[in-house]
Amino acid sequence: MFRRKIYDRLLQWKEESQGRTALLIEGARRVGKSTVVEEFGKREYESYILIDFSTASRTVKELFQDLSDLNFFFLQLQLQYRVDLTERRSLIIFDEVQLFPLARQAVKALVKDGRYDYIETGSLISIKKNIKDILIPSEERKISMYPMDYEEFLWALGDKTTANLLRGLFERRKSVGESMNRKLMRDFRLYMLIGGMPQAVDEYLRTNNFKMVDAVKRDILNLYEDDFRKIDATGKISLLFDSIPAELNKNASRYQVSSVLANERADSILELIAEMKDSKTVIAAYHANDPNAGMSSQKDLGRFKLFLADTGLFTTLVFKDKDFTENIIYEKLLNDRLSVNLGYLYENVVAQMLTANGYELFYYTFQNEKTRRNYEIDFLLSKKNKICPIEVKSSGYKTHASLDKFSEKYSDRILDKYLIYTKDLQKDKDILMLPVYMVPFL
C-alpha cells in the first residue's frame, strides 16, 4: 500500500471519536479508499470485518433488515466472515456503501450500541437517488479522499525528502537555483502525466512504460463513464465530462454548456453539475461576482469552469478517442516542449492541488471599461479576511496584466498575489512568482 496522508486523519478520528461517530470517506472510484481503510483495520485494531456491498451475499444484506437484536446481528456477521469481534477493539467497514443505503441508515443504531468502530467508503454517494429513501445518520462524520497529491507521489517513488526541503524554501521565500528548478520541473511533469490514481502509479513503477500507464487510466475513465450512465441515462453527464479539456482549451470565461449540449444553458443543468461534483471525479471553480473574503455567498452557480480531479486522467482524456501513439502530450510535456495551446494542463493541476489543500475554488473575469479588454484571475483564495489572486502561466511569465489590473481594482482586499509558472521562485515587486511544484504549500 502507498503511504497516504488520510491515514493520519483516520488515526485522529479514532482517537477523538472513541466510538461516538462513524466515519464516511467519500471519493472518486479508484482513489484508494478501500485499500487505506483495510490497512487501517489491520494495523489499528485486533480484528476487522470488511463488507463489500458490491459483492456481499444476500444473507449478509438481509441482516440489515432487522436490527432489533444486535447480539444476533453481530453473531451472524462473525459467522459469515469467520472473524471474532472484540468490544472496542474491532472495526467494521462498509465498503461501497452507496450500493446498499440500508447499511448507511443502520449506522445510527450501530454507533449508539457502541461496541465497535465503523468506517464507510463510497463513491457517487451524495446523489439523491442513493439516499432518498433512508434516514441519514447524524452520527456520521464525513471526509473526502482525493488522488495522491504530489508529496504522496514522491513518497511512492521512494523520495521522502524533496517535499520537506521545498516546504522550507517556500516558507523562507528562497529560490532553488536554475539547474535544480529544471530537475524539479522534470519530476513534476512526470506527476502531471501519470497522475495520482494509485493503479496508474503502481503500473508506472512496475513497467516504466507510459503506454501501459495510459491503458490503466483509460480503464478508469471507462469506469467513470459506466457510473455516469447509471445515474444519467440521457448521456448528458458523460458529454459534459468528456468535453472538459475542449472547454478549457477555448480559454473562455466559463464552461459553455450550450456548445456541448444543444438547447441547454448552465442554469438548466445545475443538478447534473452537482452530481458530477458529488462523484468527486471533477472539480468546479465558480465565478465570484464580488471577489472578497466571503466569496461562497457571491458565487455564480451558472458561471463555472470544470477540471478533472486527477491531471493524469486529464492527459488521457484529451486523446481518449485516439490511439496512445497519437498522444503528443506525453512526449512534449516530459521534454518541456509543451505548446501554448496545451497550457490548460497546468491550470488543471493547480486546481487539483488547491482542492487537495481544502480550498473551494473561485475565479474572476472583468473588462477594462476604456479598452474593452478582458482580464481573468485564474483562482481566488480566501485567507485572513482577505483574498489572494492567482494567475497561472505555462509561458509568457514576464507579463501579468490580469494580476496588475485586478490589483488596481481591488487593492484594499488583497493579502498576497501569486503568479504560478515553470521558473524558479522570485519576486516581482509585490507578486510572489512560484514554480508550480510549490502550489501545495499555499
CSV table of C-alpha atoms in Angstrom, one decimal:
chain,number,residue,atom,x,y,z
A,1,MET,CA,0.0,0.0,0.0
A,2,PHE,CA,1.2,3.5,-0.8
A,3,ARG,CA,1.6,5.9,2.1
A,4,ARG,CA,-1.4,8.2,2.2
A,5,LYS,CA,-1.9,11.3,4.3
A,6,ILE,CA,-5.5,10.4,5.0
A,7,TYR,CA,-4.2,7.6,7.3
A,8,ASP,CA,-3.3,10.3,9.9
A,9,ARG,CA,-6.8,11.6,9.7
A,10,LEU,CA,-8.2,8.1,10.4
A,11,LEU,CA,-6.0,7.9,13.5
A,12,GLN,CA,-7.2,11.3,14.6
A,13,TRP,CA,-10.9,10.3,14.2
A,14,LYS,CA,-10.3,7.0,16.1
A,15,GLU,CA,-8.7,8.9,19.0
A,16,GLU,CA,-11.2,11.7,19.1
A,17,SER,CA,-14.4,9.8,18.4
A,18,GLN,CA,-13.9,6.8,20.7
A,19,GLY,CA,-16.8,5.1,19.0
A,20,ARG,CA,-19.2,8.0,19.2
A,21,THR,CA,-19.3,8.6,15.4
A,22,ALA,CA,-18.9,6.6,12.3
A,23,LEU,CA,-16.6,7.9,9.6
A,24,LEU,CA,-17.7,8.2,6.0
A,25,ILE,CA,-14.9,8.5,3.4
A,26,GLU,CA,-16.1,10.0,0.1
A,27,GLY,CA,-14.0,9.9,-3.0
A,28,ALA,CA,-14.0,9.0,-6.7
A,29,ARG,CA,-13.7,5.4,-7.8
A,30,ARG,CA,-10.1,4.0,-7.6
A,31,VAL,CA,-8.5,6.7,-5.4
A,32,GLY,CA,-7.6,4.1,-2.9
A,33,LYS,CA,-10.4,4.3,-0.2
A,34,SER,CA,-10.8,0.6,0.3
A,35,THR,CA,-7.1,-0.1,0.4
A,36,VAL,CA,-6.3,2.5,3.0
A,37,VAL,CA,-9.2,1.6,5.2
A,38,GLU,CA,-8.5,-2.1,5.2
A,39,GLU,CA,-4.8,-1.3,6.0
A,40,PHE,CA,-6.1,0.8,8.9
A,41,GLY,CA,-8.2,-2.1,10.1
A,42,LYS,CA,-5.2,-4.4,10.0
A,43,ARG,CA,-2.8,-2.1,11.8
A,44,GLU,CA,-5.0,-0.3,14.4
A,45,TYR,CA,-7.5,-3.0,15.6
A,46,GLU,CA,-7.4,-6.5,16.9
A,47,SER,CA,-9.8,-7.6,14.2
A,48,TYR,CA,-11.9,-6.1,11.4
A,49,ILE,CA,-14.7,-7.1,9.1
A,50,LEU,CA,-14.9,-5.6,5.6
A,51,ILE,CA,-18.4,-5.8,4.0
A,52,ASP,CA,-18.0,-5.0,0.3
A,53,PHE,CA,-21.6,-4.3,-0.9
A,54,SER,CA,-20.6,-4.8,-4.5
A,55,THR,CA,-20.1,-8.5,-3.7
A,56,ALA,CA,-21.9,-9.1,-0.4
A,57,SER,CA,-24.2,-12.1,-0.2
A,58,ARG,CA,-28.0,-11.8,0.1
A,59,THR,CA,-27.7,-13.4,3.6
A,60,VAL,CA,-25.4,-10.5,4.7
A,61,LYS,CA,-27.7,-7.8,3.2
A,62,GLU,CA,-30.8,-9.4,4.8
A,63,LEU,CA,-29.2,-8.9,8.3
A,64,PHE,CA,-29.7,-5.1,7.9
A,65,GLN,CA,-33.5,-5.6,7.5
A,66,ASP,CA,-33.9,-6.0,11.3
A,67,LEU,CA,-31.6,-4.5,13.9
A,68,SER,CA,-33.9,-5.1,16.8
A,69,ASP,CA,-31.5,-7.8,18.2
A,70,LEU,CA,-27.9,-6.5,17.7
A,71,ASN,CA,-26.5,-9.5,19.5
A,72,PHE,CA,-27.9,-11.7,16.8
A,73,PHE,CA,-26.8,-9.3,14.1
A,74,PHE,CA,-23.1,-9.3,15.3
A,75,LEU,CA,-23.1,-13.1,15.8
A,76,GLN,CA,-24.3,-13.6,12.3
A,77,LEU,CA,-21.6,-11.2,10.9
A,78,GLN,CA,-18.9,-13.1,12.7
A,79,LEU,CA,-20.2,-16.4,11.4
A,80,GLN,CA,-20.4,-15.1,7.8
A,81,TYR,CA,-17.0,-13.6,7.8
A,82,ARG,CA,-15.3,-16.0,10.2
A,83,VAL,CA,-13.9,-13.2,12.3
A,84,ASP,CA,-14.1,-12.7,16.1
A,85,LEU,CA,-15.1,-9.2,17.1
A,86,THR,CA,-13.8,-7.7,20.3
A,87,GLU,CA,-15.7,-4.9,22.0
A,88,ARG,CA,-14.0,-1.5,21.5
A,89,ARG,CA,-11.1,-3.3,19.7
A,90,SER,CA,-12.7,-4.2,16.4
A,91,LEU,CA,-13.6,-2.3,13.2
A,92,ILE,CA,-16.5,-2.9,10.8
A,93,ILE,CA,-16.1,-1.5,7.3
A,94,PHE,CA,-19.0,-0.8,5.0
A,95,ASP,CA,-17.3,-0.7,1.6
A,96,GLU,CA,-19.1,0.8,-1.4
A,97,VAL,CA,-21.9,1.6,1.0
A,98,GLN,CA,-23.7,3.7,-1.7
A,99,LEU,CA,-24.8,0.4,-3.3
A,100,PHE,CA,-26.7,-0.6,-0.2
A,101,PRO,CA,-28.2,2.6,1.5
A,102,LEU,CA,-29.9,0.5,4.3
A,103,ALA,CA,-26.4,-0.2,5.7
A,104,ARG,CA,-25.8,3.5,5.9
A,105,GLN,CA,-29.1,4.1,7.7
A,106,ALA,CA,-28.1,1.3,10.2
A,107,VAL,CA,-25.1,3.4,11.4
A,108,LYS,CA,-27.3,5.3,13.8
A,109,ALA,CA,-28.3,2.2,15.8
A,110,LEU,CA,-24.8,0.6,15.5
A,111,VAL,CA,-23.0,3.7,16.8
A,112,LYS,CA,-25.4,4.1,19.6
A,113,ASP,CA,-24.7,0.5,20.6
A,114,GLY,CA,-21.1,1.4,20.9
A,115,ARG,CA,-19.4,-2.0,20.7
A,116,TYR,CA,-17.3,-1.4,17.6
A,117,ASP,CA,-16.0,1.3,15.3
A,118,TYR,CA,-17.4,1.9,11.9
A,119,ILE,CA,-16.0,3.3,8.6
A,120,GLU,CA,-18.0,3.7,5.4
A,121,THR,CA,-16.5,4.2,2.0
A,122,GLY,CA,-18.4,5.3,-1.1
A,123,SER,CA,-18.4,6.9,-4.5
A,124,LEU,CA,-21.2,8.9,-6.0
A,125,ILE,CA,-22.6,8.7,-2.5
A,126,SER,CA,-24.4,12.1,-2.1
A,127,ILE,CA,-26.6,11.6,-5.2
A,128,LYS,CA,-30.2,11.8,-4.2
A,129,LYS,CA,-31.0,8.5,-6.0
A,130,ASN,CA,-28.9,6.7,-3.4
A,131,ILE,CA,-30.3,8.3,-0.2
A,132,LYS,CA,-33.9,9.4,-1.0
A,133,ASP,CA,-35.5,6.5,0.9
A,134,ILE,CA,-33.3,6.4,4.0
A,135,LEU,CA,-32.6,8.4,7.1
A,136,ILE,CA,-29.1,9.9,7.0
A,137,PRO,CA,-27.4,9.3,10.4
A,138,SER,CA,-26.3,12.4,12.3
A,139,GLU,CA,-23.6,10.2,13.9
A,140,GLU,CA,-21.7,10.2,10.6
A,141,ARG,CA,-18.6,12.3,10.1
A,142,LYS,CA,-17.5,12.9,6.5
A,143,ILE,CA,-14.1,13.4,5.0
A,144,SER,CA,-13.1,13.5,1.3
A,145,MET,CA,-10.3,11.5,-0.2
A,146,TYR,CA,-8.5,12.7,-3.3
A,147,PRO,CA,-6.0,11.2,-5.8
A,148,MET,CA,-2.4,11.1,-4.5
A,149,ASP,CA,-1.0,14.6,-4.2
A,150,TYR,CA,2.5,15.5,-5.3
A,151,GLU,CA,4.1,14.7,-2.0
A,152,GLU,CA,2.4,11.3,-1.8
A,153,PHE,CA,3.5,10.7,-5.4
A,154,LEU,CA,7.1,11.4,-4.4
A,155,TRP,CA,6.8,9.0,-1.5
A,156,ALA,CA,5.7,6.3,-3.9
A,157,LEU,CA,8.8,6.9,-5.9
A,158,GLY,CA,10.9,6.5,-2.8
A,159,ASP,CA,11.6,10.2,-2.3
A,160,LYS,CA,11.0,11.1,1.3
A,161,THR,CA,13.0,14.4,1.4
A,162,THR,CA,12.2,16.7,-1.6
A,163,ALA,CA,8.8,17.9,-0.4
A,164,ASN,CA,10.1,18.8,3.1
A,165,LEU,CA,13.0,20.7,1.6
A,166,LEU,CA,10.7,22.6,-0.8
A,167,ARG,CA,8.3,23.4,2.0
A,168,GLY,CA,11.2,25.0,3.9
A,169,LEU,CA,12.3,27.0,0.9
A,170,PHE,CA,8.8,28.2,0.3
A,171,GLU,CA,8.4,29.4,3.9
A,172,ARG,CA,11.7,31.3,3.7
A,173,ARG,CA,10.9,32.5,0.2
A,174,LYS,CA,14.2,31.1,-1.2
A,175,SER,CA,14.9,30.1,-4.7
A,176,VAL,CA,16.3,26.6,-5.5
A,177,GLY,CA,18.6,27.7,-8.4
A,178,GLU,CA,18.1,27.4,-12.1
A,179,SER,CA,19.6,23.9,-12.6
A,180,MET,CA,17.7,22.4,-9.6
A,181,ASN,CA,14.5,24.0,-10.8
A,182,ARG,CA,14.9,22.3,-14.2
A,183,LYS,CA,15.2,18.9,-12.4
A,184,LEU,CA,12.3,19.6,-10.1
A,185,MET,CA,10.1,20.6,-13.0
A,186,ARG,CA,11.1,17.4,-14.9
A,187,ASP,CA,10.0,15.4,-11.8
A,188,PHE,CA,6.8,17.4,-11.5
A,189,ARG,CA,5.9,16.9,-15.2
A,190,LEU,CA,6.1,13.2,-14.6
A,191,TYR,CA,3.4,13.6,-11.9
A,192,MET,CA,1.3,15.6,-14.4
A,193,LEU,CA,1.5,12.7,-16.9
A,194,ILE,CA,1.0,9.8,-14.5
A,195,GLY,CA,-1.3,11.5,-12.0
A,196,GLY,CA,-2.3,10.4,-8.6
A,197,MET,CA,-4.5,7.3,-9.1
A,198,PRO,CA,-2.8,4.5,-7.2
A,199,GLN,CA,-3.3,2.0,-10.0
A,200,ALA,CA,-1.6,4.3,-12.5
A,201,VAL,CA,1.3,5.0,-10.2
A,202,ASP,CA,1.7,1.3,-9.5
A,203,GLU,CA,1.7,0.5,-13.2
A,204,TYR,CA,4.4,3.1,-13.8
A,205,LEU,CA,6.6,1.7,-11.0
A,206,ARG,CA,6.1,-1.9,-12.3
A,207,THR,CA,6.6,-1.3,-16.0
A,208,ASN,CA,8.2,2.2,-16.6
A,209,ASN,CA,6.0,2.3,-19.6
A,210,PHE,CA,3.7,5.2,-20.4
A,211,LYS,CA,1.6,3.2,-22.8
A,212,MET,CA,0.8,0.7,-20.0
A,213,VAL,CA,0.0,3.6,-17.6
A,214,ASP,CA,-2.2,5.2,-20.2
A,215,ALA,CA,-4.2,1.9,-20.6
A,216,VAL,CA,-4.8,1.8,-16.8
A,217,LYS,CA,-6.1,5.4,-16.9
A,218,ARG,CA,-8.4,4.6,-19.9
A,219,ASP,CA,-9.9,1.8,-17.9
A,220,ILE,CA,-10.6,4.2,-15.0
A,221,LEU,CA,-12.2,6.7,-17.4
A,222,ASN,CA,-14.4,4.0,-18.8
A,223,LEU,CA,-15.4,3.0,-15.3
A,224,TYR,CA,-16.4,6.6,-14.6
A,225,GLU,CA,-18.4,6.6,-17.9
A,226,ASP,CA,-20.2,3.5,-16.8
A,227,ASP,CA,-21.1,5.2,-13.5
A,228,PHE,CA,-22.4,8.3,-15.2
A,229,ARG,CA,-24.7,6.2,-17.4
A,230,LYS,CA,-26.1,4.5,-14.3
A,231,ILE,CA,-27.1,7.8,-12.8
A,232,ASP,CA,-28.0,9.6,-16.1
A,233,ALA,CA,-29.3,7.5,-18.9
A,234,THR,CA,-29.6,10.6,-21.2
A,235,GLY,CA,-25.8,10.6,-21.5
A,236,LYS,CA,-25.6,14.3,-20.7
A,237,ILE,CA,-23.1,13.9,-17.8
A,238,SER,CA,-20.8,11.8,-20.0
A,239,LEU,CA,-20.8,14.5,-22.6
A,240,LEU,CA,-20.1,17.2,-20.1
A,241,PHE,CA,-17.3,15.2,-18.6
A,242,ASP,CA,-15.7,14.3,-21.9
A,243,SER,CA,-15.8,17.9,-23.1
A,244,ILE,CA,-13.8,19.3,-20.1
A,245,PRO,CA,-10.4,19.5,-21.9
A,246,ALA,CA,-12.0,21.1,-25.0
A,247,GLU,CA,-13.8,23.7,-22.9
A,248,LEU,CA,-10.7,24.6,-21.0
A,249,ASN,CA,-8.8,24.8,-24.3
A,250,LYS,CA,-11.1,27.5,-25.5
A,251,ASN,CA,-9.7,29.8,-22.8
A,252,ALA,CA,-13.3,31.1,-22.4
A,253,SER,CA,-14.6,32.8,-19.3
A,254,ARG,CA,-16.8,29.8,-18.4
A,255,TYR,CA,-17.8,26.3,-19.4
A,256,GLN,CA,-20.0,26.9,-22.4
A,257,VAL,CA,-22.8,24.3,-21.8
A,258,SER,CA,-24.7,25.2,-25.0
A,259,SER,CA,-21.7,24.2,-27.1
A,260,VAL,CA,-21.7,20.7,-25.6
A,261,LEU,CA,-25.5,20.2,-25.1
A,262,ALA,CA,-27.7,21.8,-27.7
A,263,ASN,CA,-30.5,23.9,-26.4
A,264,GLU,CA,-29.2,23.7,-22.8
A,265,ARG,CA,-27.9,26.5,-20.6
A,266,ALA,CA,-25.8,26.4,-17.5
A,267,ASP,CA,-28.8,27.3,-15.3
A,268,SER,CA,-30.8,24.4,-16.6
A,269,ILE,CA,-28.3,21.7,-15.7
A,270,LEU,CA,-27.3,22.7,-12.2
A,271,GLU,CA,-28.4,19.3,-10.9
A,272,LEU,CA,-26.2,17.5,-13.4
A,273,ILE,CA,-23.2,19.6,-12.4
A,274,ALA,CA,-24.0,18.9,-8.7
A,275,GLU,CA,-24.0,15.2,-9.4
A,276,MET,CA,-20.6,15.4,-11.2
A,277,LYS,CA,-19.2,17.3,-8.2
A,278,ASP,CA,-20.6,14.7,-5.8
A,279,SER,CA,-18.9,11.9,-7.8
A,280,LYS,CA,-15.5,13.6,-6.9
A,281,THR,CA,-14.4,13.0,-10.5
A,282,VAL,CA,-14.5,16.7,-11.3
A,283,ILE,CA,-13.6,20.0,-9.6
A,284,ALA,CA,-15.7,23.1,-10.2
A,285,ALA,CA,-14.5,26.6,-9.9
A,286,TYR,CA,-17.2,29.2,-9.7
A,287,HIS,CA,-17.2,32.8,-10.8
A,288,ALA,CA,-17.0,35.2,-7.8
A,289,ASN,CA,-19.3,38.1,-8.7
A,290,ASP,CA,-17.9,40.2,-5.9
A,291,PRO,CA,-14.3,39.0,-5.0
A,292,ASN,CA,-14.0,39.3,-1.3
A,293,ALA,CA,-13.3,37.0,1.8
A,294,GLY,CA,-17.0,35.8,1.7
A,295,MET,CA,-16.9,34.5,-1.9
A,296,SER,CA,-19.0,31.5,-1.1
A,297,SER,CA,-22.0,33.8,-0.8
A,298,GLN,CA,-21.1,35.5,-4.0
A,299,LYS,CA,-20.5,32.6,-6.4
A,300,ASP,CA,-22.4,32.4,-9.6
A,301,LEU,CA,-23.7,28.9,-10.0
A,302,GLY,CA,-24.4,29.5,-13.7
A,303,ARG,CA,-20.8,30.6,-14.4
A,304,PHE,CA,-18.2,27.9,-13.8
A,305,LYS,CA,-15.2,26.1,-15.1
A,306,LEU,CA,-14.7,22.3,-14.7
A,307,PHE,CA,-11.5,20.4,-14.1
A,308,LEU,CA,-10.7,16.8,-13.7
A,309,ALA,CA,-9.9,15.7,-10.2
A,310,ASP,CA,-6.7,14.0,-11.5
A,311,THR,CA,-4.5,15.6,-14.0
A,312,GLY,CA,-3.1,12.3,-15.1
A,313,LEU,CA,-6.6,11.3,-16.2
A,314,PHE,CA,-6.9,14.7,-17.9
A,315,THR,CA,-3.9,14.0,-20.1
A,316,THR,CA,-5.5,10.7,-21.2
A,317,LEU,CA,-9.0,12.2,-21.6
A,318,VAL,CA,-7.6,14.8,-24.1
A,319,PHE,CA,-6.8,12.0,-26.5
A,320,LYS,CA,-9.2,9.4,-25.3
A,321,ASP,CA,-10.7,8.7,-28.7
A,322,LYS,CA,-7.3,8.2,-30.3
A,323,ASP,CA,-4.6,5.5,-30.0
A,324,PHE,CA,-1.9,6.2,-27.4
A,325,THR,CA,0.7,6.6,-30.1
A,326,GLU,CA,-1.1,9.8,-31.1
A,327,ASN,CA,-0.9,11.3,-27.6
A,328,ILE,CA,1.7,14.0,-28.1
A,329,ILE,CA,1.2,15.3,-24.6
A,330,TYR,CA,3.4,12.6,-23.1
A,331,GLU,CA,6.4,13.4,-25.3
A,332,LYS,CA,6.0,17.2,-25.4
A,333,LEU,CA,5.3,17.7,-21.7
A,334,LEU,CA,8.0,15.3,-20.5
A,335,ASN,CA,10.6,17.1,-22.7
A,336,ASP,CA,9.3,20.6,-21.8
A,337,ARG,CA,8.1,21.3,-25.3
A,338,LEU,CA,4.5,21.9,-24.4
A,339,SER,CA,2.9,24.3,-26.8
A,340,VAL,CA,0.9,27.2,-25.5
A,341,ASN,CA,-2.4,25.6,-26.5
A,342,LEU,CA,-1.8,22.7,-24.1
A,343,GLY,CA,-1.1,25.1,-21.2
A,344,TYR,CA,-4.5,24.1,-19.7
A,345,LEU,CA,-2.7,21.1,-18.2
A,346,TYR,CA,-1.1,23.5,-15.7
A,347,GLU,CA,-4.4,25.1,-14.9
A,348,ASN,CA,-5.9,21.7,-14.2
A,349,VAL,CA,-3.0,20.5,-11.9
A,350,VAL,CA,-3.2,23.8,-9.9
A,351,ALA,CA,-6.9,23.3,-9.4
A,352,GLN,CA,-6.2,19.7,-8.3
A,353,MET,CA,-3.6,20.8,-5.8
A,354,LEU,CA,-5.6,23.6,-4.3
A,355,THR,CA,-8.6,21.3,-3.9
A,356,ALA,CA,-6.5,18.8,-2.1
A,357,ASN,CA,-5.5,21.6,0.3
A,358,GLY,CA,-9.1,22.1,1.2
A,359,TYR,CA,-9.8,25.3,-0.9
A,360,GLU,CA,-13.1,25.9,-2.5
A,361,LEU,CA,-12.2,27.3,-6.0
A,362,PHE,CA,-13.3,30.6,-7.4
A,363,TYR,CA,-12.1,32.7,-10.4
A,364,TYR,CA,-12.9,36.2,-11.6
A,365,THR,CA,-13.2,37.9,-15.0
A,366,PHE,CA,-13.6,41.6,-15.7
A,367,GLN,CA,-13.2,44.1,-18.5
A,368,ASN,CA,-11.3,47.3,-18.8
A,369,GLU,CA,-14.1,49.9,-19.4
A,370,LYS,CA,-11.9,52.0,-21.7
A,371,THR,CA,-10.1,49.4,-23.8
A,372,ARG,CA,-12.8,46.7,-23.5
A,373,ARG,CA,-10.0,44.2,-23.0
A,374,ASN,CA,-11.0,41.2,-20.9
A,375,TYR,CA,-8.9,40.0,-17.9
A,376,GLU,CA,-9.1,36.9,-15.8
A,377,ILE,CA,-7.8,35.8,-12.4
A,378,ASP,CA,-7.5,32.0,-12.7
A,379,PHE,CA,-8.1,31.3,-9.0
A,380,LEU,CA,-9.0,33.3,-5.9
A,381,LEU,CA,-8.2,32.1,-2.4
A,382,SER,CA,-9.7,33.5,0.8
A,383,LYS,CA,-7.3,34.0,3.7
A,384,LYS,CA,-7.5,36.1,6.9
A,385,ASN,CA,-10.5,38.1,5.7
A,386,LYS,CA,-8.6,39.0,2.5
A,387,ILE,CA,-8.2,37.4,-0.9
A,388,CYS,CA,-5.2,36.0,-2.8
A,389,PRO,CA,-5.4,36.2,-6.6
A,390,ILE,CA,-3.5,33.6,-8.6
A,391,GLU,CA,-2.5,33.8,-12.3
A,392,VAL,CA,-1.3,30.6,-13.9
A,393,LYS,CA,1.2,30.7,-16.7
A,394,SER,CA,2.8,28.0,-18.8
A,395,SER,CA,4.7,30.6,-20.8
A,396,GLY,CA,4.9,34.4,-21.2
A,397,TYR,CA,5.5,34.8,-17.5
A,398,LYS,CA,7.2,38.2,-17.8
A,399,THR,CA,3.8,39.8,-18.1
A,400,HIS,CA,0.9,39.5,-15.7
A,401,ALA,CA,-1.6,42.1,-16.9
A,402,SER,CA,-4.6,40.4,-15.2
A,403,LEU,CA,-2.9,40.5,-11.8
A,404,ASP,CA,-1.9,44.1,-12.3
A,405,LYS,CA,-5.3,45.3,-13.3
A,406,PHE,CA,-7.0,43.3,-10.6
A,407,SER,CA,-4.7,44.9,-8.0
A,408,GLU,CA,-5.6,48.3,-9.2
A,409,LYS,CA,-9.3,47.5,-8.9
A,410,TYR,CA,-9.2,45.7,-5.5
A,411,SER,CA,-6.0,46.8,-3.8
A,412,ASP,CA,-7.6,47.1,-0.4
A,413,ARG,CA,-8.9,43.5,-0.4
A,414,ILE,CA,-5.7,41.7,-1.4
A,415,LEU,CA,-3.4,39.8,1.1
A,416,ASP,CA,-0.9,38.1,-1.3
A,417,LYS,CA,-0.6,37.9,-5.0
A,418,TYR,CA,0.8,34.8,-6.8
A,419,LEU,CA,1.9,34.0,-10.3
A,420,ILE,CA,2.3,30.3,-10.8
A,421,TYR,CA,4.7,29.3,-13.6
A,422,THR,CA,7.6,26.9,-14.5
A,423,LYS,CA,10.6,29.0,-13.5
A,424,ASP,CA,12.3,29.4,-10.1
A,425,LEU,CA,10.8,31.3,-7.1
A,426,GLN,CA,11.3,35.0,-7.3
A,427,LYS,CA,9.5,38.2,-6.5
A,428,ASP,CA,8.3,40.9,-9.0
A,429,LYS,CA,7.6,43.8,-6.7
A,430,ASP,CA,4.7,42.6,-4.6
A,431,ILE,CA,3.9,39.5,-6.7
A,432,LEU,CA,5.4,36.2,-5.5
A,433,MET,CA,6.2,34.1,-8.6
A,434,LEU,CA,6.2,30.4,-7.6
A,435,PRO,CA,7.2,27.3,-9.5
A,436,VAL,CA,4.1,25.1,-9.9
A,437,TYR,CA,5.5,22.4,-7.6
A,438,MET,CA,5.3,24.8,-4.7
A,439,VAL,CA,1.5,25.3,-5.0
A,440,PRO,CA,0.8,22.6,-2.3
A,441,PHE,CA,2.3,24.9,0.3
A,442,LEU,CA,-0.2,27.8,-0.3
